[in-house]
Coordinates of C-alpha atoms in Angstrom, one line a residue:
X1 CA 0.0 0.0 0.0
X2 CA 1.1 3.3 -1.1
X3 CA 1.1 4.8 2.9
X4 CA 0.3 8.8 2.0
X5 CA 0.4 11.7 4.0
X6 CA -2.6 10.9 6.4
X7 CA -5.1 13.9 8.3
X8 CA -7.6 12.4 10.8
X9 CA -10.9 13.5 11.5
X10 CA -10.4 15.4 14.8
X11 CA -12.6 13.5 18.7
X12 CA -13.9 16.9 19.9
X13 CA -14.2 17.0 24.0
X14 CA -16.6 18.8 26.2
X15 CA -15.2 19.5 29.0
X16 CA -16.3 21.6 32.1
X17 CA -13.4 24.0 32.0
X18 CA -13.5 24.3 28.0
X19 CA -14.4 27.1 25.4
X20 CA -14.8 28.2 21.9
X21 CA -11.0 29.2 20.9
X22 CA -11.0 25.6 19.3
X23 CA -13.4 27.0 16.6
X24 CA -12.3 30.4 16.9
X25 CA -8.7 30.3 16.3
X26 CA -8.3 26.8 15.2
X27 CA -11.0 26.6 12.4
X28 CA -12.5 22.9 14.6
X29 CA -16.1 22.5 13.6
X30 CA -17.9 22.5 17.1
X31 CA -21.1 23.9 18.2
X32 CA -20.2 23.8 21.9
X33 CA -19.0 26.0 24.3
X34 CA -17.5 23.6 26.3
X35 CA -15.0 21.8 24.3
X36 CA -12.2 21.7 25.7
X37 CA -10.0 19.2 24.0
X38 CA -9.3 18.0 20.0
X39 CA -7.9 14.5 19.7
X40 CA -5.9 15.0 16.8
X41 CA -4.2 11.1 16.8
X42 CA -5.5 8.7 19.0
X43 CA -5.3 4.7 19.4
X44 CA -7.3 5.0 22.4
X45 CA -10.1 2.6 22.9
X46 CA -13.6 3.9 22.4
X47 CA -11.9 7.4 20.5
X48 CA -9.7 5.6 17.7
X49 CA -9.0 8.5 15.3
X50 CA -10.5 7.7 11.9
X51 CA -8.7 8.9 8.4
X52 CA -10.0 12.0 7.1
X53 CA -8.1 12.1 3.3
X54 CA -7.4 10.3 0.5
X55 CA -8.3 6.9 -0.9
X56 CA -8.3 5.5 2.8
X57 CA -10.6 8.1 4.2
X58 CA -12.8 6.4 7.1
X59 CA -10.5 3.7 7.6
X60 CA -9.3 3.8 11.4
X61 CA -5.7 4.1 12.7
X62 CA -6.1 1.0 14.6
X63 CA -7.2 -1.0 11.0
X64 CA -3.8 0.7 9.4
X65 CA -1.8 -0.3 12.1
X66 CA -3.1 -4.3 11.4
X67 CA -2.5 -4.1 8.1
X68 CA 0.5 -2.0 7.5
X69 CA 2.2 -2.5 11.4
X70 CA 5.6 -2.0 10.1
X71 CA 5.5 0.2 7.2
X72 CA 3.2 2.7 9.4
X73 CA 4.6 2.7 12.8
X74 CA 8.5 1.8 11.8
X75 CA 9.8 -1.7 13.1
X76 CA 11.2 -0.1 16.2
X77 CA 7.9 0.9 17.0
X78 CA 6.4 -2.5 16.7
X79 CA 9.1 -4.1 18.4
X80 CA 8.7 -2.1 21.4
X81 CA 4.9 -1.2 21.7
X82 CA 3.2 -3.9 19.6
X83 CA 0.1 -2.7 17.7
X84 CA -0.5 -0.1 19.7
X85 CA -0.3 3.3 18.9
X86 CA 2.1 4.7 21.8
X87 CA 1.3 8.3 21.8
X88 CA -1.7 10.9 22.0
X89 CA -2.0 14.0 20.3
X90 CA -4.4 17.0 21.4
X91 CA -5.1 20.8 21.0
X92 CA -6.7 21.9 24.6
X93 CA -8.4 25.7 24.9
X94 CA -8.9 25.6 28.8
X95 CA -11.2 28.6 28.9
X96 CA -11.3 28.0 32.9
X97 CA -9.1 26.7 35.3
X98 CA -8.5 22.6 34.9
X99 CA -8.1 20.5 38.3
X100 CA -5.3 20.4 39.6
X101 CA -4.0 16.8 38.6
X102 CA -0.9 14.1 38.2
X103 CA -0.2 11.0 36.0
X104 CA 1.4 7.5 37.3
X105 CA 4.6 6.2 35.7
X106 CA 4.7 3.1 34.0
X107 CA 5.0 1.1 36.9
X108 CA 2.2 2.1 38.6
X109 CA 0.0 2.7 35.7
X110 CA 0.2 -1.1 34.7
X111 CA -0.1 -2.4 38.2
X112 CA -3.3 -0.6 38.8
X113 CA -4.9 0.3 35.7
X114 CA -3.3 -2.0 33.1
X115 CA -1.9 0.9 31.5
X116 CA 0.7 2.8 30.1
X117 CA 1.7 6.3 32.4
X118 CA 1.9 9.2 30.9
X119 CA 4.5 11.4 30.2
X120 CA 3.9 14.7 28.6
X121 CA 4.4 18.0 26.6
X122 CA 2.9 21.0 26.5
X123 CA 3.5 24.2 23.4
X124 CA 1.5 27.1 24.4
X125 CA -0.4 28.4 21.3
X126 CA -2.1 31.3 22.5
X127 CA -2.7 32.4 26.0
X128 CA -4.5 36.1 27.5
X129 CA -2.7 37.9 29.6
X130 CA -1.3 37.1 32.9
X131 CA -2.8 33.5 31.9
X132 CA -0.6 30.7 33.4
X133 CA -0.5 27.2 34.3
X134 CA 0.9 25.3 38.0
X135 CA 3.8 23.3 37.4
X136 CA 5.3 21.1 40.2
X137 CA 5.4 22.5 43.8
X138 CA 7.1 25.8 45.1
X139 CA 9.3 23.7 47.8
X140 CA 10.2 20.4 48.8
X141 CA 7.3 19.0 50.7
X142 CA 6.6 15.7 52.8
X143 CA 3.7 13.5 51.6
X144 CA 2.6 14.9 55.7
X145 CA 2.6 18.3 54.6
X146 CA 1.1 17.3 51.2
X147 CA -1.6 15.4 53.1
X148 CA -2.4 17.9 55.6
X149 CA -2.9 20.9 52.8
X150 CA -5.7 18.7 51.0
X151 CA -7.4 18.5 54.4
X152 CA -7.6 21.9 55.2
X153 CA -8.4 23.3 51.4
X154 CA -4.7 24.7 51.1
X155 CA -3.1 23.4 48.5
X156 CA -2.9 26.0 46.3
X157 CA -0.2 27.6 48.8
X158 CA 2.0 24.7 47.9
X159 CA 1.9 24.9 44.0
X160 CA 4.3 26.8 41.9
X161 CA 2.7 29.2 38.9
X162 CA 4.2 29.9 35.7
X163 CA 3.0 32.9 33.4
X164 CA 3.3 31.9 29.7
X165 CA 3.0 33.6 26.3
X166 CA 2.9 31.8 22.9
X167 CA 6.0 29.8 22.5
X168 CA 6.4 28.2 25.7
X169 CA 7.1 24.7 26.2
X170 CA 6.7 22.6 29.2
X171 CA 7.7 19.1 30.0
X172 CA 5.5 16.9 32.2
X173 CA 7.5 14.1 34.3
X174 CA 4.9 11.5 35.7
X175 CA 4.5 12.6 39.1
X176 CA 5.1 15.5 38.3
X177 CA 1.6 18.0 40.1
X178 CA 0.3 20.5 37.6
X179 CA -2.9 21.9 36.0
X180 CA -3.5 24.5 32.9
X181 CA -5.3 27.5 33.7
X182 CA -7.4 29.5 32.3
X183 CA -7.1 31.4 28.8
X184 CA -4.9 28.8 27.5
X185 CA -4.7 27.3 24.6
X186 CA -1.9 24.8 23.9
X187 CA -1.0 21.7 21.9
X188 CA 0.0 18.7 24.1
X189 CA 1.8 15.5 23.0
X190 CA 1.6 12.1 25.8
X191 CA 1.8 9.0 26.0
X192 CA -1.3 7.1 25.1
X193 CA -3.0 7.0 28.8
X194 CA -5.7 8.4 30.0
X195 CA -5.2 7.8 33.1
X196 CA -5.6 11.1 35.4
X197 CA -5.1 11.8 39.0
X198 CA -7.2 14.5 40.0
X199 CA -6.5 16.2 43.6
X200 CA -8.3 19.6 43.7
X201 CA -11.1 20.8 41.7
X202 CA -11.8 24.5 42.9
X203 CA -14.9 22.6 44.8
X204 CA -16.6 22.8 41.2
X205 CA -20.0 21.3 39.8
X206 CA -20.7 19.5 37.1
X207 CA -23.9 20.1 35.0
X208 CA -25.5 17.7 36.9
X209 CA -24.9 19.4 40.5
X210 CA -22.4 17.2 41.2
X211 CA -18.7 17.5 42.3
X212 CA -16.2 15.5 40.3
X213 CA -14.5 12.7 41.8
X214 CA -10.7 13.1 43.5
X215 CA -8.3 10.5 43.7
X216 CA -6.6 11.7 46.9
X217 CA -5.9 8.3 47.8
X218 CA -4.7 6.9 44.5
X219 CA -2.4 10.3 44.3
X220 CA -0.4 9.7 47.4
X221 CA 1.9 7.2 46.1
X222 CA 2.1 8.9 42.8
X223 CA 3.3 12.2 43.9
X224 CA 6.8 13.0 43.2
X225 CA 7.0 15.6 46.5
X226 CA 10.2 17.3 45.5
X227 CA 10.7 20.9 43.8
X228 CA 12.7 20.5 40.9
X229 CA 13.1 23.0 38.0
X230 CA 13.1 20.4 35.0
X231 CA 10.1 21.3 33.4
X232 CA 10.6 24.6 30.8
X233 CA 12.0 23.7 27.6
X234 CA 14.7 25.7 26.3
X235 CA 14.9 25.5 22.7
X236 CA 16.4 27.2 19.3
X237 CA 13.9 28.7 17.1
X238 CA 16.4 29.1 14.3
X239 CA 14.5 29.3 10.8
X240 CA 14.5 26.5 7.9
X241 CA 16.2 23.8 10.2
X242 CA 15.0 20.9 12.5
X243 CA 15.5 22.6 16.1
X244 CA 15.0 20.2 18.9
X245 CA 12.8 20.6 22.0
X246 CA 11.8 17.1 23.7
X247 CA 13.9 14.0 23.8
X248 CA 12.6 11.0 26.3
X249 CA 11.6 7.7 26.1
X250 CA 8.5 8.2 25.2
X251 CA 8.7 10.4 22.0
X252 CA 11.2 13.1 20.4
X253 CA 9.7 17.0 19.3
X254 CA 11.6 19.2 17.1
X255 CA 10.3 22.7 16.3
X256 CA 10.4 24.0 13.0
X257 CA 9.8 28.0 12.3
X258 CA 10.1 27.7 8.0
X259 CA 9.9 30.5 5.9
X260 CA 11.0 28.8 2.8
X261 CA 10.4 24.9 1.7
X262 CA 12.5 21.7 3.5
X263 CA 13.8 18.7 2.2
X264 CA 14.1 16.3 4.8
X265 CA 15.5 12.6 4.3
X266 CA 13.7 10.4 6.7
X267 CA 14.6 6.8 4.8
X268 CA 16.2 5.6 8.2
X269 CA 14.1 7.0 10.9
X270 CA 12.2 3.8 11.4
X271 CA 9.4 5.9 12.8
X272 CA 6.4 7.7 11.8
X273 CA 6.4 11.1 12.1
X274 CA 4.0 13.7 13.0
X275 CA 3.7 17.5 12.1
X276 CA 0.9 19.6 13.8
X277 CA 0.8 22.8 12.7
X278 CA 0.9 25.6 15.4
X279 CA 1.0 28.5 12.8
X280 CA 0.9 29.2 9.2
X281 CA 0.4 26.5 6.4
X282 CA 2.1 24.0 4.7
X283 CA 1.9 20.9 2.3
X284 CA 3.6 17.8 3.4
X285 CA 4.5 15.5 0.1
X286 CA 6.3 11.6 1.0
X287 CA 6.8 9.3 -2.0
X288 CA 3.5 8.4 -2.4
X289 CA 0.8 12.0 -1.7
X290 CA 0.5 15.1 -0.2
X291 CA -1.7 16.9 2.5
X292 CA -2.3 20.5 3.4
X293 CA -1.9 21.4 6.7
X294 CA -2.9 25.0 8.5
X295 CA -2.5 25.8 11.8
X296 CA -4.7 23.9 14.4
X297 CA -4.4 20.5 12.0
X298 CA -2.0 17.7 12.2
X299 CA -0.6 14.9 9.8
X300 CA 1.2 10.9 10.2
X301 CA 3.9 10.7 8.2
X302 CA 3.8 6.9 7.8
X303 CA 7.6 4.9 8.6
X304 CA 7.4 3.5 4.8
X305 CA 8.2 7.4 3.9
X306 CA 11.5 7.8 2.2
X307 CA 12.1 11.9 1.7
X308 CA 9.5 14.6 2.8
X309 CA 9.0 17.7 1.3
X310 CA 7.3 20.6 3.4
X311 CA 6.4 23.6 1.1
X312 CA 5.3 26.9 2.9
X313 CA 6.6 29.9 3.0
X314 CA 5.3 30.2 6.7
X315 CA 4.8 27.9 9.4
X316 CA 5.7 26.5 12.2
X317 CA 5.6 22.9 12.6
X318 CA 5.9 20.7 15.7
X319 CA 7.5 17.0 14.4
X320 CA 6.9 14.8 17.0
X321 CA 8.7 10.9 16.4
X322 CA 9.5 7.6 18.2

């Protein structure tokens, strides 16, 4: 099979904290004002993204990844993870505040949920001002102290807040206590997991009158407790070149601000690639088809690819790879 270019119909999300920047600034065709999340890529049960171009248009990632395991994902890939797609790719517009939350690592994630953790990124896309997100805590604290601020409602004293402008990058450790906060949009690469620990909620509602569940419990042993300043990203932003951002287990970003087009060999990268777009527009050629892309959209790059061609004359491009 001729393994083109391939653009998935975007898994809208309501969400309690969401808003309407999706549509607004991203072009996503909601009627909500409550979606919070895009699933761009997903191999998540129940929300398997589904192809959106070409002569396989309808035909799910999950059926590709049968089919063409190797020539889509990259032998590496399919050595390590099997036929399951290891990574999840999302735009989020948090129009309010979203709990205050962790993820497991591996370890625990498996033992409890049968589950990968989940390790993540976030590139802020567009944020109001003064808008910012909680990253981590502001000092070393016990699990004790931890405890005892969830018991009398003062855990925000603990946390530590980060302003951000477009541009920014984060890196999420598992373990790692954080939340996004309001009037930020952002595009987020993880593991595939959706498994969330949430600890504070702001004592909100839900449509239904009710307040959300916590995992105060589940979060204890989870918690990395220690304040460490390993989460910004510093990174080149140097025009017409690959610059990278993210290197862990768990995936590779590099950041691309082009202004003219890119030739890029990819014959031995024995992954697939990914590009979403965070601004501007581009077409995206392999050996075998083409996709436009414009900013708030994303496209696989399937392993089989050989050479890639981007032609814009601005964008800028997040490649995210095994």
């Amino acid at each position: 099979m001729d393994l083109y270019p391939l653009k998935f119909d975007p898994i809208l999300k309501e969400r309690l904290w969401g808003g309407t920047k999706l549509k607004e600034v991203l072009g996503k065709e909601i009627t909500s004002d409550i979606t919070g999340e895009s699933w761009e890529l997903s191999g998540v049960a129940g929300d398997v993204s589904l192809v959106a171009n070409g002569e396989l248009q309808g035909i799910s990632l999950q059926e590709l990844i049968e089919k063409y395991p190797e020539d889509l994902l990259g032998k590496s890939v399919v050595d390590r993870f099997g036929r399951e797609f290891p990574i999840l790719i999302k735009f989020i517009d948090a129009k309010q505040d979203l709990s205050i939350q962790l993820h497991p690592n591996d370890e625990l994630a498996k033992k409890r949920h049968n589950s990968f953790g989940k390790t993540e990124m976030w590139y802020i896309m567009d944020a109001d001002q003064d808008a910012e997100l909680i990253v981590g805590f502001n000092k070393n604290v016990s699990k004790t102290q931890y405890s005892n601020s969830i018991e009398e409602d003062k855990l925000l004293d603990l946390l530590n807040y980060e302003k951000v402008k477009e541009g920014d990058t984060f890196f999420i450790n598992t373990g790692k206590i954080h939340a996004i906060g309001a009037g930020v949009m952002l595009a987020e690469i993880q593991q595939t997991s959706d498994v969330t620990y949430r600890v504070f909620d702001f004592n909100r509602k839900d449509k239904n009158g009710n307040l959300r569940e916590l995992h105060t419990n589940l979060a204890l042993d989870a918690i990395d407790y220690e304040r460490k300043e390993d989460f910004k990203v510093t990174y080149a932003q140097n025009e017409d070149t690959v610059n990278t951002m993210v290197s862990c287990p768990y995936f590779n970003t590099n950041f691309l601000n082009l202004t003219q087009p890119l030739e890029l060999d990819i014959a031995q990268r024995d992954s697939f690639s990914i590009y979403m777009c965070v601004d501007g527009s581009a077409t995206i050629s392999n050996n075998f088809g083409k996709a436009n892309l414009k900013k708030g959209q994303t496209v696989l790059i399937p392993a089989k690819s050989n050479n890639l061609h981007i032609n814009t004359t601005n964008a800028k491009l997040l490649e995210v790879t095994i």
